[in-house]
Tab-separated table of C-alpha atoms in Angstrom:
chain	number	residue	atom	x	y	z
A	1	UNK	CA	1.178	-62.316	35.078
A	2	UNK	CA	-0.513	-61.802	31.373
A	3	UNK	CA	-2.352	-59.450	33.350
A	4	UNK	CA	0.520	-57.111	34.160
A	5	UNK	CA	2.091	-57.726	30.813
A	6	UNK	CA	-1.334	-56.616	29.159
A	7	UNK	CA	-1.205	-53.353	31.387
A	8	UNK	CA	2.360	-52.207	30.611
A	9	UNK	CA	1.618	-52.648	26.923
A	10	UNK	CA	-1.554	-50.738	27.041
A	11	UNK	CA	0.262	-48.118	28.598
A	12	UNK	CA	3.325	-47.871	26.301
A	13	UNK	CA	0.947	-47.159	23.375
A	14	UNK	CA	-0.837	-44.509	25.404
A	15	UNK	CA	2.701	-42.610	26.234
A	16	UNK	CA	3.706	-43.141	22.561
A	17	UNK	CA	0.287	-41.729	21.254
A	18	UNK	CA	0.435	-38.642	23.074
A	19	UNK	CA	4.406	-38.045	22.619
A	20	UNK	CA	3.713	-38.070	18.860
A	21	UNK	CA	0.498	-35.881	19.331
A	22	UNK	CA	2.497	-33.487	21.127
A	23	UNK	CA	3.816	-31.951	18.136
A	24	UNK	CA	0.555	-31.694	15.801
A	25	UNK	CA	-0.222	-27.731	15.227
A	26	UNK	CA	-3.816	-26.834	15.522
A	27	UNK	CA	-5.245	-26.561	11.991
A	28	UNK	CA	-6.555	-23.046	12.204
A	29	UNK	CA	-6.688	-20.576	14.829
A	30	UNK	CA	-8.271	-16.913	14.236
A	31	UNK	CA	-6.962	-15.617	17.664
A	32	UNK	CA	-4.056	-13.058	15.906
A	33	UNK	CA	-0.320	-13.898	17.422
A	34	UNK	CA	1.621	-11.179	19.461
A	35	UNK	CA	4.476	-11.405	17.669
A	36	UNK	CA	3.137	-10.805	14.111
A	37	UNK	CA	3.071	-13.901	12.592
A	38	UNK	CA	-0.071	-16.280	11.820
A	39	UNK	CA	-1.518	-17.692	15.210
A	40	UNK	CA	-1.444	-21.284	13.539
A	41	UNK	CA	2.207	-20.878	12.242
A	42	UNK	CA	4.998	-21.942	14.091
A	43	UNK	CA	7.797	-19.064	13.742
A	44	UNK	CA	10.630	-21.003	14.420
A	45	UNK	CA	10.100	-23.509	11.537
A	46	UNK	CA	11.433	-23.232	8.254
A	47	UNK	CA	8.580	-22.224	5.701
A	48	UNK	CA	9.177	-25.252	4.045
A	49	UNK	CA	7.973	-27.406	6.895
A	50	UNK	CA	4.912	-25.305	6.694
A	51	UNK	CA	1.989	-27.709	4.872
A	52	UNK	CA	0.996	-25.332	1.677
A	53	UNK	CA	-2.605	-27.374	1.143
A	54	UNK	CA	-5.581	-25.854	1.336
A	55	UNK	CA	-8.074	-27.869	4.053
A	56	UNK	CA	-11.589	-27.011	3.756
A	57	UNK	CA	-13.789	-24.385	2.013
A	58	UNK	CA	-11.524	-20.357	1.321
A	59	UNK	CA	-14.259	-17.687	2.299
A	60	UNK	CA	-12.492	-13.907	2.441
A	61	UNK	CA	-13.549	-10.404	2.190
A	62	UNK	CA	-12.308	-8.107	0.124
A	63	UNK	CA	-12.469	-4.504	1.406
A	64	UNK	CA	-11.884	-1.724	-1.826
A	65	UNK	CA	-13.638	1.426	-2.512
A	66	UNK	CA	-16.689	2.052	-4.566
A	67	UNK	CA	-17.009	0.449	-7.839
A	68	UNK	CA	-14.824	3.024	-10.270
A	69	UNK	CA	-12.189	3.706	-8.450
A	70	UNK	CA	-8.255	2.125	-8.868
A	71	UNK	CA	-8.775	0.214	-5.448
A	72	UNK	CA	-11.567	-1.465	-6.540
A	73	UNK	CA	-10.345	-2.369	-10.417
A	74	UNK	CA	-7.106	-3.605	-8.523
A	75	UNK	CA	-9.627	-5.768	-6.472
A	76	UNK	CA	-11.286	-7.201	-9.205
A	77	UNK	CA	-8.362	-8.138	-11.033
A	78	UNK	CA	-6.766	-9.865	-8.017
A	79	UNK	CA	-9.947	-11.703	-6.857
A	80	UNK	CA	-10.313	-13.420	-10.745
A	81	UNK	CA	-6.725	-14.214	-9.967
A	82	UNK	CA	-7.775	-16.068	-6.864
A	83	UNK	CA	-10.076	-18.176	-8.165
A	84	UNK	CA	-8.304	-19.279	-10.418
A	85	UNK	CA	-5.579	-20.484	-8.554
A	86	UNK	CA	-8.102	-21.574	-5.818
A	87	UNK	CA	-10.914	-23.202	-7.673
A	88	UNK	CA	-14.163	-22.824	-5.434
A	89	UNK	CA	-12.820	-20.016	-3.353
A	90	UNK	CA	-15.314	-17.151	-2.418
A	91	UNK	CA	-13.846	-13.598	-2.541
A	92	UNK	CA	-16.460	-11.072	-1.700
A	93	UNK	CA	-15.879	-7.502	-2.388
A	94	UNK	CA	-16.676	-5.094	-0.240
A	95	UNK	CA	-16.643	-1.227	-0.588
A	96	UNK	CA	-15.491	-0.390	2.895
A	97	UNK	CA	-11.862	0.583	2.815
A	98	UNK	CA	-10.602	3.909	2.631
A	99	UNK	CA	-8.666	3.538	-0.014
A	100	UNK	CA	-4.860	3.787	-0.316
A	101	UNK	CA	-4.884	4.147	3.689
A	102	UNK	CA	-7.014	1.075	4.181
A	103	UNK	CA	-4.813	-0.571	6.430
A	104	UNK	CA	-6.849	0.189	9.450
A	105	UNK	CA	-9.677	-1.799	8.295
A	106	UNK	CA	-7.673	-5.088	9.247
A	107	UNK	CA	-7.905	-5.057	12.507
A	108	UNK	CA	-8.826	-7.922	15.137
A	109	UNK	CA	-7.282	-10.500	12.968
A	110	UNK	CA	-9.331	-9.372	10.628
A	111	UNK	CA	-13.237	-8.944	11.858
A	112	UNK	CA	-13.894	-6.647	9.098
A	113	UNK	CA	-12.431	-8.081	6.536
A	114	UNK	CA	-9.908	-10.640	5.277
A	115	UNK	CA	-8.156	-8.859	2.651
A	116	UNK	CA	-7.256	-5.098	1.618
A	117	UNK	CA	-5.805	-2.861	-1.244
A	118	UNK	CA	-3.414	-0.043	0.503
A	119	UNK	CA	-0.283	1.477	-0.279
A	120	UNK	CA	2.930	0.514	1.291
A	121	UNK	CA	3.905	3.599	2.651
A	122	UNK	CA	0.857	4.468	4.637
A	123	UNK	CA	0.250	0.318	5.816
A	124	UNK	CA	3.707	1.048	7.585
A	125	UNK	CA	2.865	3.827	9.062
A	126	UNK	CA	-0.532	2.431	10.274
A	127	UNK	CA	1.708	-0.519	11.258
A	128	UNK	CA	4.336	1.617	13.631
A	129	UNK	CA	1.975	4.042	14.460
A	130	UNK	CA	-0.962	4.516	13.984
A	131	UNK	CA	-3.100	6.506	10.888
A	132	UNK	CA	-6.045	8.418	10.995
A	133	UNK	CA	-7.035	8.442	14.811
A	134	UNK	CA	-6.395	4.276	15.261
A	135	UNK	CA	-4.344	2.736	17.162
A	136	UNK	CA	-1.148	1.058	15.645
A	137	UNK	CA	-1.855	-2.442	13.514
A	138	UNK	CA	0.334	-4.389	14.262
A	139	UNK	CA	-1.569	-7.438	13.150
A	140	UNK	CA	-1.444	-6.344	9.071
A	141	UNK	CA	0.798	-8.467	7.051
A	142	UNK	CA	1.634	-8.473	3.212
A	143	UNK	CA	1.208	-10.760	0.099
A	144	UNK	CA	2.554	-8.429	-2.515
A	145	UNK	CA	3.586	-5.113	-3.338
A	146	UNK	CA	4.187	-2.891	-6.282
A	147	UNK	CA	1.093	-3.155	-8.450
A	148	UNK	CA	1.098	0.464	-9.875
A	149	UNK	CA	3.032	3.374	-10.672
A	150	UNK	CA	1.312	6.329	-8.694
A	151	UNK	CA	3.173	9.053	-7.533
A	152	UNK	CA	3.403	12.266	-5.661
A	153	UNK	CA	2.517	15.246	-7.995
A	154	UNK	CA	3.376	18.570	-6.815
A	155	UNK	CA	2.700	21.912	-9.019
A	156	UNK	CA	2.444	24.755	-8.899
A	157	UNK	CA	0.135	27.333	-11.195
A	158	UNK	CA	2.626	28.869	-13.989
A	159	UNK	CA	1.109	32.569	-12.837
A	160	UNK	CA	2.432	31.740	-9.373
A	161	UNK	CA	5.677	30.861	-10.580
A	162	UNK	CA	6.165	34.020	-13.020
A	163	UNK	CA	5.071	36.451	-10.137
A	164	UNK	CA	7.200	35.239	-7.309
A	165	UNK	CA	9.943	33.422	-9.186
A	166	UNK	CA	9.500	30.311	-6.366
A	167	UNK	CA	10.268	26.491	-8.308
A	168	UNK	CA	10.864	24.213	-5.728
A	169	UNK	CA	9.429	23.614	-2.547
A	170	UNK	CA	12.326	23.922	-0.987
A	171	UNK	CA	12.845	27.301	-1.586
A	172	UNK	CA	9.031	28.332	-1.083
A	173	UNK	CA	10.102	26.778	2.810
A	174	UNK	CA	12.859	29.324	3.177
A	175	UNK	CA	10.907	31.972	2.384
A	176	UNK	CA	8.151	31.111	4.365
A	177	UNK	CA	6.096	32.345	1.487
A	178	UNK	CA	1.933	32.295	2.544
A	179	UNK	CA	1.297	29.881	-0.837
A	180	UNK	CA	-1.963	29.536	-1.049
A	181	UNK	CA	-2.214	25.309	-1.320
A	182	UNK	CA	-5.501	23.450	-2.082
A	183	UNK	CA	-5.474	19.477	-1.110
A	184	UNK	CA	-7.422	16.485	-0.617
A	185	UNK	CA	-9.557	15.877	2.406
A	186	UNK	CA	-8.815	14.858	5.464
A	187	UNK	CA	-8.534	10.937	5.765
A	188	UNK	CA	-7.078	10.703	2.375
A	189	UNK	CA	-3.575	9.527	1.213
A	190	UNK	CA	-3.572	12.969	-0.932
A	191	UNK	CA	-3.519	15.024	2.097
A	192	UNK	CA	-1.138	12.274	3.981
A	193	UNK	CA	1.203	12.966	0.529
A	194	UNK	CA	1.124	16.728	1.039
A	195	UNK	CA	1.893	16.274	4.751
A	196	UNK	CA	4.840	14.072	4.044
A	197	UNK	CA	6.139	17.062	1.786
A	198	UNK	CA	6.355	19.917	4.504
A	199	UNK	CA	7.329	17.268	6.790
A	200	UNK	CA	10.525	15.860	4.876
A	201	UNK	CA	11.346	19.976	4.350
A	202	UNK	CA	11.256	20.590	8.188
A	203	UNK	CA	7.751	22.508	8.547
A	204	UNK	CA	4.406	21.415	8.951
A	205	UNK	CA	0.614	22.797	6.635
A	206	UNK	CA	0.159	24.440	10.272
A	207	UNK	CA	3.558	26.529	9.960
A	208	UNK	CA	2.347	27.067	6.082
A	209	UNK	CA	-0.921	28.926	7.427
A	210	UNK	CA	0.910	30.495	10.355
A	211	UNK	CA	2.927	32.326	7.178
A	212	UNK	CA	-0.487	34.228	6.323
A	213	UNK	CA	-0.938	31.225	3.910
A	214	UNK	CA	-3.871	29.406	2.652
A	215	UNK	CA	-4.287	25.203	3.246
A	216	UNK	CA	-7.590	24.433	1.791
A	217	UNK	CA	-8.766	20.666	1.620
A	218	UNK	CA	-11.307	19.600	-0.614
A	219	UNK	CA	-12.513	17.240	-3.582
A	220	UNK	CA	-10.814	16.685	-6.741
A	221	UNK	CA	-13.316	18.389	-8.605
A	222	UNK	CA	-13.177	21.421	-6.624
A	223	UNK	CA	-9.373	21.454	-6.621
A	224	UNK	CA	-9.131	21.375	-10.150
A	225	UNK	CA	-11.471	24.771	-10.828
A	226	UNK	CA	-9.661	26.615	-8.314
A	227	UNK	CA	-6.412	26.363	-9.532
A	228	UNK	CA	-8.189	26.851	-13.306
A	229	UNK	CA	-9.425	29.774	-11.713
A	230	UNK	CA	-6.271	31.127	-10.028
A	231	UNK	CA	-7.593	30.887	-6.575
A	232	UNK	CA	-4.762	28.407	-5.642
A	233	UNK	CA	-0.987	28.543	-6.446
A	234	UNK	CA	-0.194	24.767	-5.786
A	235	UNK	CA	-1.476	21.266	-5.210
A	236	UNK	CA	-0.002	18.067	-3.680
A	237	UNK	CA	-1.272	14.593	-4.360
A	238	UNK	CA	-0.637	10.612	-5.143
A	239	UNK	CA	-1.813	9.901	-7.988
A	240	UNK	CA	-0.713	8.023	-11.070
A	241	UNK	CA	-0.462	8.892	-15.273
A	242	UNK	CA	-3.840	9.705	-16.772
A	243	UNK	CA	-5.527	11.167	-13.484
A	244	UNK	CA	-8.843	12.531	-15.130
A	245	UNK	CA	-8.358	15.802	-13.267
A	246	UNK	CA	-4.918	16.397	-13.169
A	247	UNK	CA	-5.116	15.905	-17.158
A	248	UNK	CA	-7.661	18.483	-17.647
A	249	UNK	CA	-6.240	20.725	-15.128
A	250	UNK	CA	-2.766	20.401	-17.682
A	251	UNK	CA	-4.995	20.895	-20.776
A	252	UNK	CA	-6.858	24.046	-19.718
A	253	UNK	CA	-4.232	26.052	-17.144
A	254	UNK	CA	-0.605	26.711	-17.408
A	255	UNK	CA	0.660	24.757	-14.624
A	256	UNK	CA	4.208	24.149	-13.682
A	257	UNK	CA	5.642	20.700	-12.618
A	258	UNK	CA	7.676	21.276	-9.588
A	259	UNK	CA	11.029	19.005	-9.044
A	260	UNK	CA	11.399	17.933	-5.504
A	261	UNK	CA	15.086	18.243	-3.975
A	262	UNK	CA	17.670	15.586	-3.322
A	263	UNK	CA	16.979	15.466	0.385
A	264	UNK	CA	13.173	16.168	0.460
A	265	UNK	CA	13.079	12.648	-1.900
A	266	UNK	CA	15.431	10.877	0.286
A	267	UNK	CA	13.865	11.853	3.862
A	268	UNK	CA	10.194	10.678	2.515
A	269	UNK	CA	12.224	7.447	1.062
A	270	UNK	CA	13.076	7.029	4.499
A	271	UNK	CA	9.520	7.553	5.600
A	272	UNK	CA	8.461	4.619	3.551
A	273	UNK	CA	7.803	5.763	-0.174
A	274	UNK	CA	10.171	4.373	-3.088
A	275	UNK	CA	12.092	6.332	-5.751
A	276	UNK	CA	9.633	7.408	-8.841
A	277	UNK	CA	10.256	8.525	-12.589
A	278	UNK	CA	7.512	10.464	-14.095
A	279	UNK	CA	7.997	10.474	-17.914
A	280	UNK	CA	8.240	13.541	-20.132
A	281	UNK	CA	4.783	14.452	-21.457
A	282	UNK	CA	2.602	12.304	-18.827
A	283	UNK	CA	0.966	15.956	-18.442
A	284	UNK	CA	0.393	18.212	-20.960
A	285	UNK	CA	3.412	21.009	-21.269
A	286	UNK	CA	5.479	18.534	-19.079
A	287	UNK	CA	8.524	18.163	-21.365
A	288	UNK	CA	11.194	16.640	-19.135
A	289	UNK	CA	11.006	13.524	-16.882
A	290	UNK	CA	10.219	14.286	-13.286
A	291	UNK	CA	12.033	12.597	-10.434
A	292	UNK	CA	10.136	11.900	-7.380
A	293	UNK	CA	9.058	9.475	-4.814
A	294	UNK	CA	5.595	6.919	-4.579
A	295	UNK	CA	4.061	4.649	-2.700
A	296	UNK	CA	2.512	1.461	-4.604
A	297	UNK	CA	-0.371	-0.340	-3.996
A	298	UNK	CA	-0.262	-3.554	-1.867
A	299	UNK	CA	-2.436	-6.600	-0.928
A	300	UNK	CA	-2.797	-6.498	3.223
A	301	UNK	CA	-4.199	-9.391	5.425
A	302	UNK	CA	-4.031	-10.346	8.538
A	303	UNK	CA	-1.349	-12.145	10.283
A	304	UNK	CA	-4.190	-14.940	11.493
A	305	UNK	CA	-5.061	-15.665	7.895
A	306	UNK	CA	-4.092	-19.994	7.314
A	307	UNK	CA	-1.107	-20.048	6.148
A	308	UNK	CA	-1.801	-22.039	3.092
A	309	UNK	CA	-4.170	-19.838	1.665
A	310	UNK	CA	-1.261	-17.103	2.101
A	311	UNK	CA	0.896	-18.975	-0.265
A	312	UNK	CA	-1.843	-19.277	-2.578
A	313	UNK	CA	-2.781	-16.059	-3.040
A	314	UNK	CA	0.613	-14.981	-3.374
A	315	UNK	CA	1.051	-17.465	-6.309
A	316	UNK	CA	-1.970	-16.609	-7.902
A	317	UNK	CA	-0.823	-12.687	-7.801
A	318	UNK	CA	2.817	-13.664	-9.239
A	319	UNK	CA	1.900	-16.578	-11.705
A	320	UNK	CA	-1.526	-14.195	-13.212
A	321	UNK	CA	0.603	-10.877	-14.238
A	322	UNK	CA	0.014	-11.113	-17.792
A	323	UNK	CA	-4.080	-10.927	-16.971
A	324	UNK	CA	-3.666	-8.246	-14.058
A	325	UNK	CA	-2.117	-5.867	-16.455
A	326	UNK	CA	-4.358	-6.503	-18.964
A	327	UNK	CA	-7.271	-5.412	-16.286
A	328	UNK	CA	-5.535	-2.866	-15.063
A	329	UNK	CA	-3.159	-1.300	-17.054
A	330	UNK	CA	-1.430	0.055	-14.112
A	331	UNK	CA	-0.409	-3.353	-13.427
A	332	UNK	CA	2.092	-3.744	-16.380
A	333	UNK	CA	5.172	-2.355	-13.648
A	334	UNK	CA	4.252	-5.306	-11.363
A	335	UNK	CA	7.336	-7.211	-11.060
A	336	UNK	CA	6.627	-10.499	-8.882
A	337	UNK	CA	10.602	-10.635	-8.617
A	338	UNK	CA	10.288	-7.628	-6.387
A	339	UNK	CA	7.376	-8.043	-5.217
A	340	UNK	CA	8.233	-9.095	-1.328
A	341	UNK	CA	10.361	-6.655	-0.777
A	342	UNK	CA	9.996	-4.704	1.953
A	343	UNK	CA	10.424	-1.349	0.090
A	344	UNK	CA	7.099	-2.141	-1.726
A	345	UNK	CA	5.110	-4.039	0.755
A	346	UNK	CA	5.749	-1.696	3.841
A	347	UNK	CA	4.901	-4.074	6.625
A	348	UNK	CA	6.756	-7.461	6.672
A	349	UNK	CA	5.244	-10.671	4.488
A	350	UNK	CA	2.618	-13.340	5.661
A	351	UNK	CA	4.653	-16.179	6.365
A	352	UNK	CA	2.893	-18.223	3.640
A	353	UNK	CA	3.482	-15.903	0.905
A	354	UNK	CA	7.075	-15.489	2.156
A	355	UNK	CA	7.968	-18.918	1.432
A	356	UNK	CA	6.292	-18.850	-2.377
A	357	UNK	CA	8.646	-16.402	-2.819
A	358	UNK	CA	11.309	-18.213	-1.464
A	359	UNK	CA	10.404	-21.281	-3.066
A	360	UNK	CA	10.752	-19.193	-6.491
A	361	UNK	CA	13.939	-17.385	-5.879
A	362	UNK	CA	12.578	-14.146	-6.075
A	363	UNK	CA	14.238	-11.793	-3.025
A	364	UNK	CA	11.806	-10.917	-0.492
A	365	UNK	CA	11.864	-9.116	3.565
């Protein structure tokens, strides 16, 4: 009889063990979820329920551009902020991404990389479908948006504007005028910017040729000397205030700062940029404020990355303002208070940063 007794005891404990087993989460799992949300995250479950300590060692990759350019200062600044929050981590920069498109580069739940500076417009497009010849990511997440204050910059040459009496783009579409444009390369969020442009006004840089026009596409150096030299009428880019080449251009050509229209702004709103203010005198001869539209720079990862080290990262951003700005001037508009939206991330926030900025108040999705 003890016998029997002994044998239904043992196996109470053994059903009990595994019932409360049953609802353990696996600590980590790289394979990335289907649904957009971290692999080891349940989506059902209130963030808060979500454990926000760090197990084990934090190794990530950083993917910027080469050492100079905004990506990469924006990198730097972010990775000191990193460490700091998460003594011993190990953020590697890389110079891999493409720059304000990089969200591409996270793909596979991240197999080239763990962490990447983009812009929120074109990390939603990459998200719904697809930039630059890849296949939709739908995989990317966000940890914070709005670090900058770039812009899209159209002008045209003053000459341009004195012979043909043209302003806006909006009119140069109705008269299917054959401008002769000069742009970024292909690949770059420049020529993505002056795409956007045509688009929100109904045409295409295909329709602008098939008007006798000119769409050349080249480097910034190159851009700048041929509207110095008149061999251009206009330009289109995203840049920000103090662009070396758009402030020489200013300084040593007569150029005129064009005004987008009501619904050209609102359409590429729609498209995923944000509303813009250029002050009076950012440019040389520009004596009025400029409205117009922009698309910020964001932190992208993965939707496999832990959870924890989410939350982290999107403390470290938020809590370390004062010291991003002072690396990167750019980063005095951050505002961590607006920081999860959606308008300025472009592709929905990484659960664990989600619930820092729940946890703070701050409004966020």
């Amino acid at each position: 009889m003890k016998k029997v007794f002994a044998l239904i005891l043992t196996l109470a404990m053994v059903l009990s063990l595994a019932a409360c087993g049953g609802n353990d989460q696996p600590a980590n799992n790289d394979t990335p979820a289907n649904n957009g949300t971290p692999a080891n995250t349940d989506a059902s479950a209130p963030s808060g329920e979500q454990s926000t300590e760090i197990s084990g060692n934090v190794d990530l990759t950083f993917a910027a551009q080469e050492v100079g350019t905004a990506a990469y200062n924006y990198a730097a600044a972010i990775q000191t902020a990193i460490v700091k929050e998460i003594p011993g981590a190990n953020i590697s920069i890389t110079t891999t991404s493409p720059g304000g498109v990089g969200a591409p580069v996270i793909v596979n739940g991240g197999a080239q990389c763990d962490i990447v500076m983009s812009n929120s417009a074109p990390a939603k497009w990459s998200m719904d479908e697809g930039i630059l010849g890849n296949a939709p990511t739908p995989d990317i997440c966000a940890i914070a948006g709005g670090l900058g204050h770039d812009f899209v910059n159209v002008m045209f040459t003053q000459k341009f504007v004195d012979a043909t009496g043209i302003t806006t783009v909006e009119d140069l579409v109705a008269q299917k005028y054959p401008v002769k444009l000069v742009i970024k390369t292909n690949g770059t969020f420049g020529e993505l910017a002056a795409e956007k442009v045509f688009e929100a006004c109904g045409v295409t840089l295909e329709d602008v040729a098939s008007w006798g026009g000119v769409v050349e596409k080249t480097g910034g150096d190159a851009i700048k000397s041929g509207l110095q030299d008149d061999l251009y009428d206009m330009t289109i880019d995203h840049i920000g205030a103090g662009q070396a080449n758009t402030s020489e251009l200013c300084l040593t050509h007569d150029m005129y700062d064009v005004q987008l229209g009501e619904e050209t702004m609102a359409k590429m709103v729609e498209m995923g940029y944000d509303y813009v203010t250029v002050d009076a005198n950012t440019w040389n001869g520009q004596t009025e404020e400029i409205k117009t539209v922009g698309s910020q720079q964001v932190i992208l990862v993965p939707t496999s990355l832990d959870y924890a080290v989410a939350y982290h990262m999107a403390k470290a951003v938020c809590e370390n303002k004062a010291d991003l700005a002072s690396a990167v001037a750019a980063m005095s508009y951050f505002d961590p208070e607006t920081a999860g939206t959606l308008t300025l991330t472009g592709v929905p926030l990484h659960p664990g940063a989600a619930a820092y900025y729940e946890e703070m108040g701050y409004a966020h999705g």
